[in-house]
Short mmCIF file of C-alpha atoms and ligand atoms in Angstrom, two decimals:
data_model
loop_
_atom_site.label_atom_id
_atom_site.label_comp_id
_atom_site.label_asym_id
_atom_site.label_seq_id
_atom_site.Cartn_x
_atom_site.Cartn_y
_atom_site.Cartn_z
CA MET A 1 21.97 -30.27 -6.36
CA SER A 2 21.37 -31.51 -9.46
CA ASP A 3 18.92 -29.71 -11.93
CA ARG A 4 17.41 -33.31 -12.44
CA ARG A 5 17.47 -33.61 -8.58
CA LYS A 6 15.76 -30.07 -8.02
CA PHE A 7 13.35 -31.13 -10.74
CA VAL A 8 12.24 -33.91 -8.60
CA LYS A 9 12.45 -32.07 -5.38
CA LEU A 10 9.86 -29.68 -6.85
CA SER A 11 8.02 -31.72 -8.19
CA LEU A 12 7.25 -33.79 -4.77
CA LEU A 13 6.46 -30.40 -3.13
CA GLY A 14 3.89 -29.83 -5.80
CA SER A 15 2.21 -33.01 -5.23
CA ALA A 16 2.34 -32.45 -1.36
CA ALA A 17 0.44 -29.08 -2.15
CA VAL A 18 -2.22 -30.57 -4.58
CA LEU A 19 -2.71 -33.21 -1.68
CA GLY A 20 -3.28 -30.41 1.09
CA THR A 21 -5.69 -28.00 1.72
CA GLY A 22 -8.16 -26.32 -0.41
CA SER A 23 -6.29 -22.88 -0.31
CA LEU A 24 -2.73 -24.85 -0.96
CA LEU A 25 -4.25 -26.32 -4.31
CA ALA A 26 -5.02 -22.83 -5.34
CA ALA A 27 -1.81 -21.45 -4.88
CA PRO A 28 0.42 -20.57 -8.10
CA ARG A 29 3.49 -22.40 -8.19
CA LYS A 30 6.27 -19.87 -8.28
CA GLU A 31 8.22 -19.79 -11.33
CA GLN A 32 11.48 -21.07 -9.97
CA ASP A 33 9.45 -24.27 -9.55
CA PHE A 34 9.83 -24.73 -13.13
CA GLU A 35 13.63 -24.97 -13.65
CA ASP A 36 14.70 -25.95 -17.08
CA VAL A 37 16.84 -29.70 -17.20
CA LEU A 38 19.62 -28.99 -19.15
CA TYR A 39 21.28 -31.43 -21.02
CA ALA A 40 24.96 -31.35 -21.96
CA PRO A 41 25.14 -32.85 -25.81
CA VAL A 42 26.53 -36.27 -26.50
CA LYS A 43 28.76 -35.99 -29.52
CA ASP A 44 30.21 -38.92 -31.83
CA ASN A 45 27.30 -40.45 -30.98
CA PRO A 46 24.98 -40.48 -33.82
CA ILE A 47 21.16 -41.74 -34.14
CA VAL A 48 18.40 -41.97 -35.95
CA ILE A 49 14.71 -42.64 -35.25
CA SER A 50 11.46 -42.61 -37.53
CA THR A 51 7.96 -44.14 -37.27
CA TRP A 52 6.85 -47.32 -38.08
CA ASP A 53 8.92 -50.64 -39.82
CA PHE A 54 9.30 -48.89 -42.96
CA GLY A 55 10.89 -46.53 -41.21
CA LYS A 56 13.90 -49.16 -40.98
CA GLU A 57 15.00 -48.53 -44.71
CA ALA A 58 14.60 -44.61 -44.22
CA ASN A 59 17.32 -44.65 -41.17
CA THR A 60 19.51 -46.58 -43.28
CA ALA A 61 19.40 -44.14 -45.73
CA ALA A 62 19.95 -41.37 -43.24
CA TRP A 63 22.92 -43.50 -41.48
CA GLU A 64 24.86 -43.19 -44.85
CA ILE A 65 24.87 -39.46 -43.64
CA LEU A 66 25.17 -39.37 -40.34
CA GLY A 67 27.88 -42.50 -39.82
CA LYS A 68 30.09 -40.35 -41.67
CA ASN A 69 30.11 -37.48 -39.64
CA GLY A 70 27.26 -35.54 -41.73
CA LYS A 71 24.79 -33.22 -40.76
CA ALA A 72 21.60 -34.30 -39.03
CA LEU A 73 19.22 -31.96 -41.53
CA ASP A 74 20.63 -33.35 -44.29
CA ALA A 75 20.09 -36.94 -42.92
CA VAL A 76 16.54 -36.56 -41.94
CA GLU A 77 16.13 -35.25 -45.51
CA ALA A 78 17.85 -38.19 -47.28
CA GLY A 79 16.27 -40.59 -44.60
CA VAL A 80 12.40 -39.65 -45.27
CA LYS A 81 13.04 -39.38 -49.28
CA VAL A 82 12.91 -43.22 -49.18
CA PRO A 83 9.32 -43.69 -48.77
CA GLU A 84 8.34 -40.60 -50.41
CA ALA A 85 9.56 -42.13 -53.76
CA ASP A 86 8.14 -45.45 -52.73
CA PRO A 87 4.95 -45.99 -54.71
CA LYS A 88 4.34 -48.95 -52.17
CA ASN A 89 4.02 -46.71 -49.90
CA GLN A 90 0.27 -45.28 -49.94
CA SER A 91 0.41 -42.64 -47.31
CA ILE A 92 3.48 -40.62 -48.33
CA GLY A 93 4.67 -38.98 -51.85
CA LEU A 94 4.62 -41.02 -54.58
CA GLY A 95 1.32 -43.55 -54.41
CA GLY A 96 -0.01 -41.78 -51.96
CA ARG A 97 -3.98 -41.96 -51.21
CA PRO A 98 -5.83 -39.37 -52.66
CA ASP A 99 -8.32 -36.96 -51.15
CA ARG A 100 -11.81 -37.81 -51.77
CA ASP A 101 -11.69 -35.44 -55.30
CA GLY A 102 -8.61 -38.16 -56.54
CA LYS A 103 -6.06 -35.68 -55.67
CA VAL A 104 -2.85 -36.51 -54.23
CA THR A 105 -1.68 -33.65 -51.84
CA LEU A 106 1.40 -33.75 -49.59
CA ASP A 107 2.16 -32.16 -46.12
CA ALA A 108 5.78 -32.05 -45.05
CA CYS A 109 7.89 -30.02 -42.97
CA ILE A 110 11.61 -29.92 -41.76
CA MET A 111 13.47 -28.29 -38.83
CA ASP A 112 16.89 -28.06 -37.99
CA GLU A 113 19.01 -27.33 -34.64
CA LYS A 114 18.61 -23.34 -35.15
CA TYR A 115 15.03 -23.20 -34.93
CA ASN A 116 15.06 -22.77 -38.98
CA CYS A 117 11.72 -24.67 -40.49
CA GLY A 118 10.51 -25.00 -43.90
CA SER A 119 6.95 -26.54 -44.33
CA VAL A 120 4.54 -27.24 -47.17
CA MET A 121 0.74 -27.85 -47.19
CA CYS A 122 -1.49 -29.42 -49.63
CA LEU A 123 1.46 -29.81 -52.34
CA GLU A 124 0.24 -31.47 -55.47
CA HIS A 125 2.41 -33.44 -58.35
CA ILE A 126 5.89 -33.41 -56.26
CA VAL A 127 7.18 -35.98 -54.85
CA HIS A 128 9.93 -34.90 -52.69
CA ALA A 129 7.41 -32.88 -50.45
CA ILE A 130 10.12 -32.69 -48.06
CA SER A 131 12.64 -31.09 -50.07
CA VAL A 132 10.41 -28.11 -51.42
CA ALA A 133 9.78 -27.57 -47.33
CA ARG A 134 13.48 -27.65 -47.02
CA ALA A 135 13.60 -25.11 -49.85
CA VAL A 136 11.14 -22.78 -48.11
CA MET A 137 13.19 -22.43 -45.17
CA GLU A 138 16.14 -22.03 -46.69
CA ARG A 139 15.31 -19.98 -50.26
CA THR A 140 12.68 -17.82 -48.78
CA PRO A 141 11.79 -15.44 -45.38
CA HIS A 142 8.38 -18.01 -44.71
CA VAL A 143 8.30 -20.88 -42.78
CA ILE A 144 4.89 -22.42 -44.60
CA LEU A 145 4.00 -22.88 -48.40
CA ALA A 146 0.41 -23.90 -49.13
CA GLY A 147 -1.39 -25.09 -51.95
CA ASP A 148 -0.74 -23.92 -56.00
CA GLY A 149 1.73 -21.39 -54.26
CA ALA A 150 3.69 -24.42 -53.03
CA LEU A 151 3.38 -25.87 -56.17
CA GLN A 152 4.36 -23.17 -58.20
CA PHE A 153 7.54 -22.67 -56.06
CA ALA A 154 8.59 -25.94 -56.29
CA LEU A 155 8.14 -25.98 -60.19
CA ALA A 156 10.28 -22.40 -59.94
CA ASN A 157 12.82 -24.35 -57.99
CA GLY A 158 13.61 -26.72 -60.12
CA PHE A 159 11.43 -29.61 -59.05
CA LYS A 160 9.94 -31.94 -61.56
CA LYS A 161 5.77 -31.81 -61.96
CA GLU A 162 5.03 -35.66 -61.45
CA ASN A 163 1.49 -37.67 -61.27
CA LEU A 164 1.48 -39.19 -57.80
CA LEU A 165 -1.73 -41.21 -58.41
CA THR A 166 -0.82 -44.54 -58.76
CA GLU A 167 -2.89 -47.36 -60.72
CA LYS A 168 -3.44 -49.11 -57.15
CA SER A 169 -4.29 -45.71 -55.13
CA GLU A 170 -6.62 -45.14 -57.98
CA LYS A 171 -8.43 -48.18 -57.93
CA GLU A 172 -8.76 -48.19 -54.32
CA TRP A 173 -10.52 -44.63 -54.21
CA LYS A 174 -12.79 -45.65 -56.90
CA GLU A 175 -13.88 -48.31 -54.60
CA TRP A 176 -14.25 -46.00 -51.88
CA LEU A 177 -16.12 -43.99 -53.72
CA LYS A 178 -18.91 -46.52 -54.66
CA LYS A 179 -19.72 -46.95 -50.85
CA SER A 180 -19.16 -43.40 -49.62
CA LYS A 181 -21.71 -40.50 -49.45
CA TYR A 182 -19.31 -38.06 -50.12
CA GLU A 183 -20.13 -36.13 -47.06
CA PRO A 184 -17.43 -34.22 -45.34
CA GLN A 185 -15.58 -37.04 -43.07
CA ILE A 186 -12.33 -36.71 -41.19
CA ASN A 187 -10.64 -39.61 -39.83
CA ILE A 188 -11.88 -42.00 -42.59
CA GLU A 189 -8.23 -43.25 -42.71
CA ASN A 190 -8.56 -44.16 -38.99
CA ALA A 191 -12.26 -45.81 -39.02
CA GLY A 192 -10.25 -48.07 -40.93
CA TYR A 193 -7.53 -48.31 -37.82
CA HIS A 194 -10.48 -50.76 -35.81
CA LYS A 195 -13.51 -51.46 -37.55
CA ASP A 196 -13.45 -51.17 -41.25
CA PRO A 197 -10.12 -52.19 -43.05
CA MET A 198 -9.71 -49.74 -46.34
CA PRO A 199 -8.52 -52.06 -49.41
CA GLY A 200 -4.86 -52.77 -49.17
CA GLY A 201 -4.18 -52.66 -45.76
CA LYS A 202 -5.17 -53.26 -41.36
CA ASP A 203 -4.14 -49.76 -40.99
CA ASN A 204 -3.06 -47.04 -42.82
CA HIS A 205 -0.68 -44.83 -40.43
CA ASP A 206 2.28 -44.46 -42.64
CA THR A 207 3.58 -41.40 -42.16
CA ILE A 208 6.96 -41.03 -41.43
CA GLY A 209 8.39 -38.90 -38.59
CA MET A 210 12.20 -38.75 -38.37
CA LEU A 211 14.39 -37.46 -35.83
CA ALA A 212 18.45 -37.54 -35.83
CA ILE A 213 21.45 -36.33 -33.79
CA ASP A 214 24.70 -35.85 -35.44
CA ALA A 215 28.46 -36.60 -34.41
CA ASN A 216 28.23 -32.71 -33.56
CA GLY A 217 25.63 -33.33 -30.88
CA ASP A 218 22.88 -31.34 -33.18
CA LEU A 219 19.30 -32.39 -33.44
CA SER A 220 17.02 -32.08 -36.52
CA GLY A 221 13.70 -33.60 -37.82
CA ALA A 222 11.70 -34.08 -40.66
CA CYS A 223 7.96 -34.92 -41.12
CA THR A 224 6.10 -36.53 -44.94
CA THR A 225 2.83 -37.60 -45.12
CA SER A 226 -0.02 -37.48 -48.08
CA GLY A 227 -2.34 -37.41 -44.79
CA MET A 228 -5.36 -38.98 -44.10
CA ALA A 229 -7.04 -40.71 -47.10
CA TYR A 230 -9.74 -39.05 -49.23
CA LYS A 231 -9.94 -36.38 -46.74
CA ILE A 232 -11.85 -32.94 -48.10
CA HIS A 233 -9.48 -31.63 -50.54
CA GLY A 234 -7.44 -28.85 -49.03
CA ARG A 235 -7.48 -30.51 -45.31
CA VAL A 236 -4.07 -30.19 -43.46
CA GLY A 237 -3.07 -32.34 -41.11
CA ASP A 238 -0.69 -31.94 -38.20
CA SER A 239 2.38 -33.31 -40.34
CA PRO A 240 3.27 -30.03 -41.70
CA VAL A 241 2.87 -28.09 -38.80
CA ILE A 242 5.77 -27.17 -36.76
CA GLY A 243 5.07 -27.94 -33.31
CA ALA A 244 2.18 -30.89 -33.68
CA GLY A 245 3.40 -32.61 -36.24
CA LEU A 246 7.33 -32.08 -35.38
CA TYR A 247 9.27 -29.78 -33.03
CA VAL A 248 13.21 -30.09 -32.46
CA ASP A 249 14.65 -27.91 -29.67
CA ASN A 250 18.64 -28.73 -29.82
CA GLU A 251 18.80 -27.47 -25.90
CA VAL A 252 16.26 -30.09 -25.06
CA GLY A 253 15.58 -32.60 -27.81
CA ALA A 254 12.37 -33.31 -31.04
CA ALA A 255 9.46 -35.15 -31.30
CA THR A 256 7.39 -36.05 -33.65
CA SER A 257 3.92 -37.91 -34.33
CA SER A 258 1.82 -40.04 -36.45
CA GLY A 259 -2.27 -40.85 -36.46
CA VAL A 260 -4.82 -38.17 -36.40
CA GLY A 261 -3.53 -34.89 -37.08
CA GLU A 262 -6.59 -33.24 -36.03
CA GLU A 263 -6.09 -34.88 -32.22
CA VAL A 264 -2.63 -33.91 -32.02
CA ILE A 265 -2.66 -30.15 -33.83
CA ARG A 266 -5.41 -29.43 -30.60
CA ILE A 267 -2.77 -30.31 -27.92
CA ALA A 268 0.37 -29.10 -30.18
CA GLY A 269 1.54 -32.38 -29.44
CA SER A 270 5.25 -32.28 -30.47
CA HIS A 271 6.10 -28.98 -28.72
CA LEU A 272 4.45 -30.42 -26.08
CA VAL A 273 6.49 -33.57 -25.58
CA VAL A 274 9.55 -30.92 -26.41
CA GLU A 275 8.41 -29.23 -23.14
CA LEU A 276 7.53 -31.99 -21.16
CA MET A 277 11.37 -33.25 -21.43
CA ARG A 278 12.59 -29.96 -20.57
CA ARG A 279 11.45 -30.30 -17.28
CA GLY A 280 12.95 -33.38 -17.20
CA LEU A 281 10.56 -36.28 -18.26
CA SER A 282 11.94 -38.90 -20.20
CA PRO A 283 11.06 -38.94 -24.04
CA GLU A 284 8.88 -42.26 -23.38
CA ASP A 285 6.70 -40.44 -20.25
CA ALA A 286 6.73 -37.27 -22.31
CA CYS A 287 5.08 -39.12 -25.10
CA LYS A 288 2.52 -41.17 -22.90
CA LYS A 289 1.80 -37.46 -20.94
CA ALA A 290 0.59 -35.90 -24.40
CA VAL A 291 -0.88 -38.93 -25.18
CA GLU A 292 -3.12 -38.69 -21.95
CA ARG A 293 -3.79 -34.80 -23.02
CA ILE A 294 -5.94 -36.41 -26.00
CA LEU A 295 -7.56 -38.87 -23.74
CA LYS A 296 -8.42 -36.57 -21.01
CA PHE A 297 -10.15 -34.12 -23.22
CA ASN A 298 -12.04 -36.72 -25.72
CA PRO A 299 -12.35 -39.90 -24.08
CA ALA A 300 -15.02 -41.69 -26.58
CA LYS A 301 -12.49 -40.50 -29.53
CA ALA A 302 -9.42 -41.47 -27.76
CA LYS A 303 -10.91 -44.64 -28.24
CA GLU A 304 -11.61 -44.89 -31.38
CA VAL A 305 -8.54 -43.14 -33.38
CA GLN A 306 -4.58 -43.75 -33.05
CA VAL A 307 -1.77 -40.71 -32.44
CA GLY A 308 1.53 -41.91 -31.47
CA PHE A 309 4.28 -39.91 -30.53
CA LEU A 310 8.29 -40.13 -30.74
CA ALA A 311 10.61 -38.38 -29.21
CA ILE A 312 14.60 -38.15 -28.55
CA ASN A 313 16.17 -36.42 -25.69
CA LYS A 314 19.78 -34.50 -26.54
CA LYS A 315 21.34 -37.25 -24.55
CA GLY A 316 20.43 -39.38 -27.21
CA GLU A 317 17.63 -41.48 -25.07
CA TYR A 318 14.50 -42.31 -27.10
CA GLY A 319 10.80 -43.38 -26.57
CA ALA A 320 7.55 -43.40 -27.84
CA TYR A 321 3.84 -43.77 -26.70
CA ALA A 322 0.27 -44.08 -28.68
CA LEU A 323 -3.16 -44.27 -28.13
CA GLN A 324 -3.78 -47.97 -29.82
CA LYS A 325 -1.07 -50.70 -29.52
CA ASP A 326 1.16 -51.41 -32.85
CA PHE A 327 2.73 -48.19 -33.25
CA SER A 328 6.07 -49.15 -34.00
CA TYR A 329 9.35 -47.23 -34.53
CA ALA A 330 12.73 -47.76 -36.17
CA VAL A 331 16.12 -47.05 -34.61
CA LYS A 332 19.91 -46.88 -35.76
CA SER A 333 22.49 -45.96 -34.16
CA GLY A 334 26.48 -47.13 -33.83
CA LYS A 335 25.18 -49.45 -31.13
CA GLU A 336 21.85 -50.74 -32.84
CA GLU A 337 19.43 -51.35 -35.37
CA LYS A 338 16.05 -52.24 -34.30
CA ILE A 339 12.22 -51.87 -34.70
CA TYR A 340 10.24 -51.43 -31.18
CA THR A 341 6.83 -51.07 -30.85
CA SER A 342 5.38 -48.31 -28.38
CA LYS A 343 3.20 -49.10 -24.99
CA SER A 344 -0.16 -47.84 -25.62
CA ILE A 345 -2.82 -46.97 -23.52
CA TYR A 346 -5.05 -49.14 -25.21
C1 SD4 B 401 -2.23 -36.56 -40.88
N1 SD4 B 401 -0.83 -37.57 -39.20
O1 SD4 B 401 -2.36 -35.83 -42.07
C2 SD4 B 401 -1.39 -37.71 -40.52
C3 SD4 B 401 -1.50 -39.02 -40.90
C4 SD4 B 401 -0.88 -40.27 -40.34
O2 SD4 B 401 -0.53 -42.28 -40.14
O3 SD4 B 401 0.17 -40.05 -39.59
N2 SD4 B 401 -1.10 -41.13 -40.65
O4 SD4 B 401 -3.19 -36.41 -40.24
#
């Protein structure tokens, strides 16, 4: 019996138990009920996917590497550097919206096919936070550097100190300050999602999460953001948290997220999506289950916030799911270049 069929059969047995008597309901399932689905790597079929419409441009940069049989790790770094350097993108890198104190603080992480990972949190003054995250991964024995320590590390490693606050983002922040009661308030960015658009856009979900499979069949991922606009100084979201904003397991697949990071961290979202794929769920179904987990523990909150997951499995199948509509993602492979909009709960 194939692994997939074994999984389905055992799932049905599980459902029968749930529908059965109370004693069956309480019976713990045995370890062998949960066999991993084993994916044979697909070679010579590189693919890159990334969050939101602007992922298309980032994918093009990643494809420059993937299309020439380069490594997925190099591709995702090069890809997300595109929106990081774009001052028009106000949720990533240069031009990102600042925190409540007017400081642009960046969160980023990167993960390769061997569980190597690196992350920076609350990093100021460096455009390419993703490259600093990669340097943490490759040049230190650590996984995460935060705040001033991350900045000092970046400067010591040749990164240039720059002002990331553009005129436009500064002007909007000052506008926001006028009305702000200056109270601790998370999700200000998301408050704008439905009701109270912030100056400059109908919504403000622009974090980029990118996942790629290279010609060798290996997976890598990257995620980078300036986080929630007008957050409390020091606030860190899901994006640089390995397992929350990004997770890569080269045996199974990879996942990333965008939206209100607090909700993603609570459920270790990207890791959850990957583990669900390991159990045989399709990327879209795995993303849906993770979104439903958020909905289940706080339905009132789930109505108000956006969270979207994007995933790819080892076979190169991909999918996404979100709480709110309009979560888009871009795909580029040898066969297609397209922007999709995910299904959503609302
Ligand atoms: C965060 N997840 O800092 C990020 C924000 C985001 O689209 O994705 N915005 O919580």
